[in-house]
Coordinates of C-alpha atoms in Angstrom, one line a residue:
Chain A
M1 CA -4.4 12.0 7.7
M2 CA -5.4 11.9 11.6
Y3 CA -6.7 9.0 10.9
K4 CA -3.2 7.3 9.8
K5 CA -2.1 9.1 12.8
S6 CA -4.1 7.4 15.4
I7 CA -3.6 3.9 13.8
S8 CA 0.2 4.2 14.2
T9 CA -0.1 5.4 17.7
V10 CA -2.2 2.4 18.5
L11 CA 0.5 0.2 16.9
Y12 CA 2.9 1.6 18.9
H13 CA 1.1 1.2 22.1
V14 CA 0.5 -2.6 21.1
L15 CA 3.8 -3.1 20.4
A16 CA 5.1 -1.6 23.5
I17 CA 3.0 -2.9 25.7
L18 CA 3.2 -6.4 24.6
L19 CA 7.1 -6.0 25.5
G20 CA 6.2 -5.0 28.7
V21 CA 4.0 -7.3 29.3
I22 CA 7.0 -9.7 28.6
A23 CA 9.8 -8.0 30.9
I24 CA 6.9 -7.9 33.4
V25 CA 5.3 -10.7 33.9
P26 CA 7.7 -12.7 35.0
F27 CA 8.1 -10.5 38.1
L28 CA 4.5 -10.5 38.5
W29 CA 4.5 -14.3 38.8
M30 CA 7.7 -13.8 41.3
I31 CA 5.5 -11.8 43.4
S32 CA 2.5 -13.6 43.2
T33 CA 4.6 -17.0 43.8
S34 CA 5.8 -15.6 46.8
L35 CA 2.8 -15.0 48.6
K36 CA 1.2 -18.0 48.0
S37 CA 1.0 -21.1 50.8
S38 CA 3.1 -23.9 49.7
G39 CA -0.3 -26.2 48.7
A40 CA -1.4 -23.2 46.5
L41 CA 1.6 -23.7 43.9
L42 CA 0.2 -27.1 42.9
V43 CA -3.7 -26.5 42.3
I44 CA -5.0 -26.5 38.3
P45 CA -5.9 -24.3 37.0
I46 CA -3.2 -22.0 38.3
E47 CA -3.9 -19.3 40.8
W48 CA -2.5 -16.1 38.6
I49 CA -3.8 -14.1 42.0
P50 CA -2.9 -15.8 45.3
K51 CA -7.0 -16.4 46.7
E52 CA -5.4 -16.2 50.2
P53 CA -2.4 -14.5 50.4
T54 CA 0.4 -15.2 52.9
L55 CA 3.7 -14.1 54.4
S56 CA 4.4 -18.0 55.4
A57 CA 6.9 -18.5 52.7
Y58 CA 9.0 -15.4 54.0
K59 CA 8.3 -16.5 57.1
K60 CA 10.4 -19.8 56.3
L61 CA 12.7 -18.3 54.3
F62 CA 14.0 -16.3 57.0
A63 CA 13.9 -19.5 59.7
L64 CA 16.5 -21.0 57.5
T65 CA 19.8 -20.6 58.3
G66 CA 22.3 -18.5 57.1
I67 CA 19.8 -16.3 54.5
V68 CA 19.9 -13.3 56.9
R69 CA 23.8 -13.7 56.9
S70 CA 23.9 -14.1 53.3
I71 CA 21.6 -10.5 52.9
G72 CA 24.5 -9.0 55.0
N73 CA 27.6 -10.6 53.1
S74 CA 25.6 -9.1 49.5
L75 CA 26.1 -6.0 51.2
V76 CA 29.2 -6.2 52.4
V77 CA 30.7 -7.3 49.5
S78 CA 29.0 -4.6 47.5
F79 CA 29.7 -1.3 49.7
G80 CA 33.2 -3.0 49.8
A81 CA 33.7 -3.7 46.0
V82 CA 32.2 0.0 45.3
F83 CA 34.4 1.8 47.9
V84 CA 37.9 -0.1 46.9
A85 CA 37.1 -0.3 43.3
L86 CA 36.2 4.0 43.2
L87 CA 39.4 4.7 44.9
S88 CA 41.7 2.3 43.8
S89 CA 40.3 3.5 39.9
S90 CA 39.9 7.6 40.6
M91 CA 43.7 7.4 41.9
A92 CA 45.0 5.7 38.6
A93 CA 42.9 8.0 36.5
F94 CA 44.7 11.0 38.1
A95 CA 48.1 9.2 37.8
F96 CA 46.9 8.7 33.9
S97 CA 45.3 12.1 33.1
K98 CA 47.5 14.4 35.5
I99 CA 51.2 12.8 36.2
H100 CA 53.3 12.9 32.8
F101 CA 55.2 9.9 33.6
R102 CA 57.6 7.5 31.2
G103 CA 55.5 4.7 29.9
S104 CA 51.8 6.4 30.9
G105 CA 50.5 5.0 27.2
Y106 CA 51.3 1.9 27.1
L107 CA 50.3 1.3 30.8
F108 CA 47.3 2.6 30.0
M109 CA 47.1 0.6 26.9
I110 CA 47.6 -2.5 29.3
F111 CA 44.9 -1.8 31.6
I112 CA 42.3 -1.7 28.5
A113 CA 43.6 -4.5 26.8
S114 CA 42.8 -6.8 30.3
M115 CA 39.4 -6.0 29.8
M116 CA 39.6 -8.0 26.8
L117 CA 40.1 -10.9 29.1
P118 CA 37.2 -13.0 30.1
S119 CA 36.4 -14.3 33.7
H120 CA 36.3 -18.0 32.5
V121 CA 40.2 -17.4 31.5
I122 CA 40.9 -16.3 35.7
F123 CA 38.4 -17.9 37.7
I124 CA 40.7 -21.3 38.2
P125 CA 44.1 -19.5 39.2
L126 CA 42.0 -16.7 41.0
Y127 CA 41.4 -19.8 43.0
L128 CA 44.7 -20.5 43.8
I129 CA 45.9 -17.1 44.5
M130 CA 43.4 -17.0 47.1
N131 CA 44.0 -20.2 48.4
D132 CA 47.8 -18.9 48.7
L133 CA 46.9 -16.0 50.4
H134 CA 44.5 -17.3 52.8
L135 CA 41.7 -15.7 51.4
V136 CA 39.4 -18.2 50.2
D137 CA 35.9 -18.5 51.7
T138 CA 36.7 -15.1 53.3
L139 CA 34.6 -12.0 51.8
F140 CA 37.8 -10.0 51.5
A141 CA 38.5 -12.9 48.0
L142 CA 35.3 -11.3 46.7
I143 CA 36.0 -7.5 47.4
L144 CA 40.1 -7.0 46.5
P145 CA 40.0 -8.1 42.8
Y146 CA 37.7 -4.9 42.6
T147 CA 40.8 -3.0 42.9
F148 CA 41.6 -3.1 39.5
K149 CA 38.5 -2.5 37.5
A150 CA 40.1 -0.7 34.0
F151 CA 36.5 0.4 32.6
A152 CA 36.6 2.8 35.8
V153 CA 39.6 3.9 34.8
F154 CA 39.2 4.4 31.8
M155 CA 36.0 6.4 32.3
L156 CA 37.1 8.3 35.4
R157 CA 40.4 9.5 32.7
Q158 CA 38.2 11.0 30.4
Q159 CA 36.9 12.6 33.1
M160 CA 39.6 14.1 34.6
M161 CA 41.4 14.9 31.2
G162 CA 38.4 17.7 31.1
I163 CA 39.4 19.2 34.4
P164 CA 41.9 22.0 33.9
D165 CA 45.3 22.1 34.7
A166 CA 45.0 25.2 36.6
Y167 CA 43.2 23.9 39.3
L168 CA 46.5 21.6 40.3
D169 CA 48.7 25.0 40.0
A170 CA 46.2 27.1 42.2
A171 CA 46.5 24.4 44.8
A172 CA 49.7 24.3 45.2
I173 CA 50.6 27.8 45.2
D174 CA 48.4 27.5 48.4
G175 CA 50.7 24.6 49.5
A176 CA 48.3 21.7 49.0
S177 CA 49.8 18.4 48.1
L178 CA 49.1 16.5 45.4
F179 CA 47.3 13.8 47.3
R180 CA 45.3 17.0 49.0
S181 CA 44.2 18.6 45.4
F182 CA 42.9 14.7 44.8
F183 CA 40.7 14.5 47.6
T184 CA 39.7 18.0 47.5
I185 CA 39.4 18.9 44.2
F186 CA 39.3 15.9 41.9
L187 CA 37.2 13.5 43.3
P188 CA 34.1 16.0 44.1
L189 CA 34.5 17.3 40.2
C190 CA 33.7 13.5 39.1
K191 CA 30.7 12.9 41.2
T192 CA 28.3 12.1 38.5
A193 CA 30.8 9.5 37.1
L194 CA 31.9 8.2 40.5
A195 CA 28.2 7.6 41.4
T196 CA 27.5 5.6 37.5
L197 CA 30.2 3.9 38.4
A198 CA 29.3 2.9 41.9
I199 CA 25.9 1.8 40.6
I200 CA 27.2 -0.4 38.1
I201 CA 29.8 -2.0 40.1
A202 CA 27.5 -2.4 43.1
M203 CA 25.1 -4.1 40.7
D204 CA 27.8 -6.3 39.6
A205 CA 29.3 -7.4 42.7
W206 CA 25.4 -7.8 44.3
N207 CA 24.5 -10.1 41.4
D208 CA 27.6 -11.8 40.7
Y209 CA 28.0 -15.6 40.4
L210 CA 30.6 -17.4 39.4
M211 CA 32.9 -16.0 41.6
P212 CA 31.5 -16.3 44.7
L213 CA 30.0 -19.9 43.4
V214 CA 34.3 -20.8 43.1
L215 CA 35.4 -18.9 46.2
M216 CA 32.9 -19.3 49.1
T217 CA 33.0 -22.5 50.3
S218 CA 31.3 -22.5 53.7
T219 CA 27.8 -21.7 53.8
K220 CA 28.1 -18.7 56.7
N221 CA 29.8 -16.8 53.5
Y222 CA 27.3 -17.5 50.8
T223 CA 26.2 -14.3 49.0
L224 CA 22.6 -13.8 48.4
P225 CA 22.7 -15.2 44.5
I226 CA 24.8 -18.3 45.6
I227 CA 22.6 -19.5 49.0
L228 CA 19.5 -19.4 46.4
N229 CA 21.4 -21.8 43.8
A230 CA 22.1 -23.9 46.6
L231 CA 18.2 -23.6 48.1
S232 CA 16.8 -24.7 44.4
G233 CA 19.2 -27.3 44.7
Q234 CA 18.1 -28.4 48.0
F235 CA 14.3 -27.5 47.9
K236 CA 13.5 -28.4 44.3
T237 CA 10.0 -27.5 44.0
A238 CA 9.6 -25.1 46.8
Y239 CA 9.2 -22.4 44.7
D240 CA 7.0 -20.2 47.0
L241 CA 10.3 -20.2 48.9
L242 CA 12.6 -19.6 46.1
M243 CA 10.6 -16.6 45.1
A244 CA 10.6 -14.8 48.2
G245 CA 14.2 -15.2 48.2
S246 CA 14.6 -14.2 44.4
L247 CA 12.2 -11.1 45.0
I248 CA 14.2 -10.0 48.1
S249 CA 17.4 -10.3 45.9
V250 CA 16.0 -8.0 43.6
I251 CA 14.2 -4.7 46.0
P252 CA 17.7 -3.3 46.7
L253 CA 18.6 -2.6 43.1
L254 CA 15.1 -1.7 42.2
I255 CA 15.2 0.9 44.8
I256 CA 18.8 1.9 43.5
Y257 CA 17.4 1.6 39.7
I258 CA 14.5 4.1 40.5
T259 CA 15.8 6.8 43.1
A260 CA 19.1 7.3 40.9
Q261 CA 17.8 6.5 37.2
R262 CA 19.7 9.7 35.5
Y263 CA 22.5 7.8 36.7
F264 CA 22.0 4.9 34.6
A265 CA 21.9 6.4 31.2
S266 CA 25.5 6.9 31.3
G267 CA 26.9 3.7 32.6
F268 CA 25.5 1.7 29.2
L269 CA 28.5 1.6 27.3
V270 CA 30.9 0.8 29.7
G271 CA 29.5 -2.1 31.8
G272 CA 28.9 -4.5 28.9
V273 CA 31.5 -7.6 28.8
K274 CA 31.6 -10.2 31.5
G275 CA 34.0 -10.4 33.8
Chain B
M1 CA 54.0 23.0 42.0
S2 CA 53.3 23.4 38.8
I3 CA 54.0 21.0 35.9
Q4 CA 57.4 20.2 37.3
G5 CA 55.7 18.5 40.5
R6 CA 53.7 16.4 38.3
R7 CA 56.0 14.7 36.7
G8 CA 57.8 11.4 36.7
I9 CA 57.2 8.1 37.7
R10 CA 58.3 8.6 41.3
V11 CA 55.0 11.1 41.6
A12 CA 52.5 9.1 39.8
L13 CA 53.3 5.6 41.9
P14 CA 51.7 6.3 44.8
F15 CA 48.2 6.9 42.8
L16 CA 48.9 3.9 40.5
L17 CA 49.8 1.2 43.4
P18 CA 46.6 0.1 44.4
S19 CA 45.8 -0.7 40.5
L20 CA 48.8 -1.8 39.7
L21 CA 48.7 -4.3 42.8
G22 CA 45.1 -5.2 41.7
A23 CA 46.2 -6.1 38.0
A24 CA 49.5 -7.5 39.2
L25 CA 47.4 -10.3 41.4
F26 CA 44.3 -10.4 39.5
A27 CA 45.2 -10.2 35.8
I28 CA 48.4 -10.4 34.7
L29 CA 49.4 -13.3 37.1
P30 CA 46.6 -15.4 36.7
I31 CA 47.1 -15.1 32.9
G32 CA 50.4 -16.6 33.7
I33 CA 49.0 -19.3 36.3
S34 CA 46.6 -20.5 33.7
L35 CA 48.8 -20.9 30.9
L36 CA 51.4 -22.7 33.0
L37 CA 48.4 -24.9 34.6
S38 CA 47.4 -25.6 30.7
I39 CA 50.4 -27.6 30.5
T40 CA 50.1 -29.7 33.2
S41 CA 48.2 -32.9 34.5
W42 CA 46.9 -31.3 37.9
T43 CA 44.2 -32.9 39.1
G44 CA 43.9 -31.1 42.1
M45 CA 44.5 -33.8 44.4
S46 CA 48.0 -32.9 45.2
K47 CA 48.1 -30.0 47.2
V48 CA 50.1 -26.6 45.0
T49 CA 51.1 -23.4 46.4
L50 CA 52.1 -20.9 44.0
T51 CA 54.6 -19.4 46.3
D52 CA 56.7 -22.5 47.4
G53 CA 58.0 -24.3 43.9
F54 CA 55.2 -23.8 41.7
L55 CA 57.3 -23.9 38.6
R56 CA 59.2 -27.4 39.7
F57 CA 55.7 -28.8 40.3
V58 CA 54.7 -27.4 36.6
A59 CA 58.2 -29.2 35.2
E60 CA 57.5 -32.3 36.8
H61 CA 53.5 -32.7 36.2
S62 CA 53.6 -30.9 32.6
V63 CA 52.3 -33.0 29.9
G64 CA 53.2 -30.9 27.1
L65 CA 50.6 -30.0 24.8
D66 CA 48.2 -33.3 25.6
N67 CA 45.5 -31.4 27.1
F68 CA 44.7 -29.5 24.1
A69 CA 45.1 -32.5 22.0
A70 CA 42.7 -34.3 24.3
I71 CA 39.8 -31.8 24.5
L72 CA 40.0 -31.5 20.5
S73 CA 39.6 -34.9 20.1
D74 CA 37.0 -35.1 22.7
H75 CA 33.5 -35.4 21.0
E76 CA 32.2 -33.9 24.2
F77 CA 33.7 -30.3 23.4
W78 CA 32.6 -30.7 20.3
R79 CA 29.0 -30.8 21.5
A80 CA 29.4 -28.3 23.8
L81 CA 30.2 -25.7 20.9
S82 CA 28.0 -26.6 18.9
H83 CA 25.4 -26.4 21.9
N84 CA 26.7 -22.5 22.1
L85 CA 26.9 -21.9 18.4
Y86 CA 23.3 -23.4 18.8
F87 CA 22.4 -20.6 21.3
I88 CA 23.6 -17.7 19.3
V89 CA 21.9 -18.9 16.4
L90 CA 18.7 -18.5 18.0
Y91 CA 19.8 -15.8 20.2
L92 CA 21.7 -13.4 18.4
P93 CA 18.6 -12.4 16.0
S94 CA 16.1 -12.5 18.6
I95 CA 18.2 -9.9 21.1
L96 CA 18.6 -7.5 17.9
L97 CA 14.9 -7.6 17.0
F98 CA 14.0 -7.4 20.3
S99 CA 16.4 -4.8 21.7
M100 CA 16.0 -2.7 18.4
T101 CA 12.5 -2.9 18.9
C102 CA 12.4 -1.6 22.4
A103 CA 15.2 1.3 21.7
L104 CA 13.2 2.8 19.0
I105 CA 9.7 2.6 21.4
I106 CA 11.8 4.6 24.2
N107 CA 13.1 6.7 21.7
A108 CA 9.6 7.3 20.4
Q109 CA 8.3 11.2 21.4
R110 CA 5.3 9.9 22.8
R111 CA 3.5 9.4 25.6
G112 CA 4.6 6.1 27.9
A113 CA 8.0 6.4 26.7
G114 CA 9.9 7.0 29.7
L115 CA 7.4 4.3 31.4
Y116 CA 8.1 2.0 28.9
R117 CA 11.8 2.4 29.3
V118 CA 11.8 1.8 33.2
V119 CA 9.7 -1.4 32.6
Y120 CA 12.4 -2.9 29.8
Y121 CA 15.2 -2.4 32.1
L122 CA 13.5 -3.7 34.8
P123 CA 15.2 -7.4 33.7
V124 CA 18.2 -6.3 33.5
L125 CA 18.7 -5.8 37.6
T126 CA 17.9 -9.1 38.4
S127 CA 20.3 -11.8 39.2
W128 CA 20.7 -14.3 36.7
V129 CA 20.0 -16.5 39.7
A130 CA 16.9 -15.0 40.6
G131 CA 15.9 -14.8 36.9
S132 CA 16.6 -18.5 36.1
L133 CA 15.0 -19.7 38.8
I134 CA 11.7 -17.3 37.9
W135 CA 12.3 -18.6 34.3
K136 CA 12.3 -22.1 35.6
W137 CA 9.2 -21.7 37.5
L138 CA 7.3 -20.0 34.5
L139 CA 8.2 -23.0 32.0
S140 CA 7.5 -25.9 34.7
P141 CA 5.4 -27.9 32.3
V142 CA 2.3 -28.6 34.4
Y143 CA 2.2 -25.8 36.9
G144 CA 4.0 -23.4 35.0
P145 CA 2.0 -20.4 33.6
I146 CA 3.4 -20.7 30.4
N147 CA 2.0 -24.1 29.7
N148 CA -1.2 -23.1 31.4
F149 CA -1.5 -19.9 29.1
L150 CA -1.3 -22.3 26.1
A151 CA -4.0 -24.5 27.5
I152 CA -6.1 -22.0 27.4
F153 CA -5.6 -22.0 23.4
G154 CA -5.9 -25.5 23.1
V155 CA -1.9 -26.0 22.8
E156 CA -0.1 -28.4 24.7
G157 CA 3.1 -27.2 25.6
P158 CA 6.3 -29.0 25.7
L159 CA 8.2 -30.1 28.6
W160 CA 10.8 -26.6 28.3
L161 CA 13.6 -27.6 30.6
Q162 CA 13.0 -30.9 31.0
S163 CA 12.9 -31.8 27.2
E164 CA 16.1 -32.1 24.9
L165 CA 14.8 -30.6 22.4
W166 CA 13.2 -27.5 24.2
A167 CA 16.1 -27.0 26.9
M168 CA 18.2 -24.5 24.8
P169 CA 15.5 -22.8 23.4
S170 CA 14.2 -22.0 26.8
I171 CA 17.3 -21.0 28.2
V172 CA 17.5 -18.2 24.8
I173 CA 13.9 -17.2 25.6
A174 CA 14.6 -16.5 29.0
S175 CA 18.5 -14.6 27.8
I176 CA 16.2 -12.5 25.7
W177 CA 14.2 -11.4 28.7
K178 CA 16.9 -10.5 30.8
D179 CA 19.6 -8.9 28.1
M180 CA 16.8 -7.0 25.6
G181 CA 16.5 -4.0 28.0
F182 CA 20.7 -3.6 28.9
Y183 CA 21.4 -3.9 24.8
A184 CA 18.4 -1.4 24.0
M185 CA 19.4 0.9 26.2
V186 CA 22.9 0.5 24.5
L187 CA 20.9 0.8 21.2
L188 CA 19.2 4.2 22.5
G189 CA 22.6 5.8 23.3
G190 CA 22.9 5.7 19.2
L191 CA 19.6 6.5 18.3
K192 CA 19.6 9.4 20.2
S193 CA 23.3 10.5 19.0
I194 CA 21.3 10.8 15.5
N195 CA 21.1 14.1 14.2
T196 CA 17.3 15.0 14.2
E197 CA 17.7 17.3 10.8
Y198 CA 17.9 14.2 8.7
Y199 CA 14.5 12.9 9.7
E200 CA 13.2 16.5 9.2
A201 CA 14.3 16.7 5.5
A202 CA 13.2 13.0 4.7
R203 CA 10.3 14.1 6.4
I204 CA 10.0 17.1 3.7
D205 CA 10.6 15.0 1.0
G206 CA 7.8 12.8 1.9
A207 CA 9.9 9.5 2.8
S208 CA 7.8 7.1 4.7
P209 CA 8.4 5.8 8.2
L210 CA 10.1 3.0 6.8
Q211 CA 12.2 4.4 4.5
M212 CA 13.4 6.7 6.9
F213 CA 14.5 4.2 9.1
R214 CA 16.2 2.3 6.0
R215 CA 18.2 4.9 4.6
I216 CA 18.6 7.1 7.7
T217 CA 18.4 5.0 10.7
L218 CA 20.2 2.0 9.9
P219 CA 23.2 3.4 8.7
L220 CA 23.7 5.8 11.2
L221 CA 22.9 3.2 13.8
S222 CA 25.3 0.6 12.1
S223 CA 28.4 1.1 14.6
V224 CA 26.3 0.7 17.3
L225 CA 24.5 -2.0 16.0
F226 CA 28.3 -3.8 15.5
Y227 CA 29.1 -3.0 19.0
V228 CA 25.9 -4.8 20.2
T229 CA 26.6 -7.6 17.7
M230 CA 29.9 -8.3 18.9
L231 CA 29.2 -7.9 22.3
S232 CA 26.3 -9.8 22.6
M233 CA 28.2 -12.7 20.8
I234 CA 31.5 -12.5 23.3
N235 CA 28.9 -13.0 26.5
A236 CA 27.0 -15.9 24.4
F237 CA 30.3 -17.5 24.4
Q238 CA 30.2 -17.5 27.8
L239 CA 27.1 -18.2 28.8
F240 CA 27.1 -20.1 31.8
P241 CA 25.1 -18.9 35.3
Q242 CA 21.5 -19.6 33.4
V243 CA 22.3 -23.1 32.2
M244 CA 24.1 -23.9 35.6
V245 CA 20.8 -22.6 37.7
M246 CA 17.6 -23.7 35.0
T247 CA 19.1 -26.8 34.4
K248 CA 20.8 -28.0 37.8
D249 CA 19.2 -31.5 37.7
G250 CA 21.3 -34.2 35.6
N251 CA 24.4 -33.5 33.9
A252 CA 23.8 -29.9 31.7
G253 CA 20.0 -30.4 31.1
P254 CA 18.5 -33.7 29.6
N255 CA 21.0 -35.6 28.1
G256 CA 23.3 -32.8 28.3
A257 CA 21.7 -30.9 26.0
T258 CA 22.7 -27.6 27.4
M259 CA 26.3 -28.5 28.4
V260 CA 28.4 -25.2 27.0
M261 CA 31.9 -24.6 27.5
V262 CA 31.6 -22.4 30.3
E263 CA 30.0 -25.0 32.5
R264 CA 32.5 -27.6 31.3
I265 CA 35.4 -25.6 32.4
Y266 CA 33.9 -25.4 35.3
K267 CA 32.9 -28.5 36.4
Y268 CA 36.3 -29.9 34.8
A269 CA 38.0 -27.4 37.7
F270 CA 35.8 -28.0 40.5
R271 CA 33.8 -31.2 40.3
Y272 CA 36.4 -33.5 38.8
G273 CA 39.4 -31.7 39.7
K274 CA 41.0 -31.8 36.2
M275 CA 42.1 -28.1 37.0
G276 CA 44.8 -28.9 34.1
Y277 CA 42.6 -29.9 31.7
A278 CA 39.9 -26.9 32.8
A279 CA 42.5 -24.3 32.1
S280 CA 43.5 -26.0 28.8
Y281 CA 39.8 -25.8 27.6
S282 CA 39.8 -22.1 29.1
W283 CA 42.2 -20.9 26.6
I284 CA 40.7 -22.8 23.8
L285 CA 37.1 -20.5 24.7
F286 CA 39.8 -17.8 24.8
V287 CA 40.8 -18.6 21.1
I288 CA 37.6 -19.4 19.8
I289 CA 36.1 -15.8 20.7
M290 CA 39.1 -14.1 19.5
A291 CA 38.6 -15.8 16.6
F292 CA 35.1 -14.7 16.2
T293 CA 35.4 -11.3 17.2
Y294 CA 38.6 -11.1 14.4
I295 CA 36.1 -12.7 11.9
Q296 CA 33.8 -9.6 12.4
K297 CA 36.0 -7.1 13.0
R298 CA 36.9 -8.1 9.3
G299 CA 33.6 -8.0 8.1
E300 CA 32.8 -4.8 9.8
K301 CA 33.8 -2.5 6.8
R302 CA 31.1 -4.3 4.6
W303 CA 28.0 -3.0 6.9
V304 CA 29.3 -0.6 8.9
S305 CA 29.2 3.1 7.6
Y306 CA 30.9 5.4 10.0
D307 CA 30.5 8.6 7.6
V308 CA 27.5 10.3 6.7

């Protein structure tokens, strides 16, 4: 019995570590490459660990025009997207869960149905709309569409339905307006859901490819993934540079992931569909 | 302000306004525009503004359903579709296997499970641009680690992304790496919701782990597995960034080996300026996705059990 048990333990860890290796080796290779000089890239046998680690790739990367700015752009877009999405979605969720109005059910159904709408249908007309609004090639074009995030409305509505109406009645007796009760009572009570959504949306905005590819036309407005994409066309084999850039693009999300792990767990079922 | 104060569209409207505006401008209006564009021959050359005579423009440039007919009779469309299907055939069984294994590992009450959970999720955090660049470099035929690793065993690795035969499998490998952690977490949610009493009862009856997996885990997980299958298939039809970044050189991979539908739509719209044609293309893809989803939904009853 003991013998059998230890075999299964060994098997478990062998399999688990094998999958872990698959997941993590690409990261290690990225880190290792980013610490090489460009000469060390092209040697055989390859250097798994750089023999003479150097930060030259990072120096070269930051010397390129547009890199620092693209990091700034990505930050602005991500924070902007989170702010806009959380504010508008939580307000809508409040209306759907706590205010009775005719057509509420239908409207909510339309919201949910729109989750099915894939981004590949949207991106051409979105370009035209943004063009008419004179927003093409501005960061607003990437932020504003986040005013409508159906899954966020859905998730926050679920959350708010669980909050008793008595809170509102009590606040009303104290003379608070609906807006005031919303901001001072409801939002704080939805903290966990808001944090989870913030992470999903920030990740989405930070990593997005299609929309900034279409909507940002000048280098100064590129987000980090788009400038990396452009660099990979320009310096096809300068992998020291490209890996340094990739690593920089991953680091903020790694930090968020490690510090806010518990919020990730509840968000998996809602953030699945692209677009 | 009791319930009376929370009644009526006038009270609700201020709260709904931002998302309603967003929905109108960025979801509903685009559907209408895209449908109208799909019946035009607009090439992107002539200037179009939505606010000034858009409908007149559509009427003047209308070609009826010609775009749809042209796409469906174009050999290239079927080739792109077949590449999407080829991707799905390779990707779907592997992603189910890998993500299921990851989920079972994380769910096991064993030391190290928490660490594995963190590690498996790392690729999900990566953007597709970074992930694609990493894999392009991993799969580089001469200086890449994968072929150098294979060489240790005397195996000569293929040209991967530069080979017509291996380009799509390379994309599949990278996609499995990127997605397995995500679907593992979805499956983990399903595993956690299975009542542990079932396993205890089975153990008392002397069931083997394999039997428990087949008789308890799989049936009780079937609805989540169904969701994962559907989600991954919908996403697979929209395969895009990894193809764009990994097979950037040349036209959609060696000899068009990684030409897929969204890549075509993007290129028709923004490289070749055939906006109307691209809009039609996007609706054809939409219908294909709907059809596959419907077929799967029909098949759902056969293998998903909701009651125990």
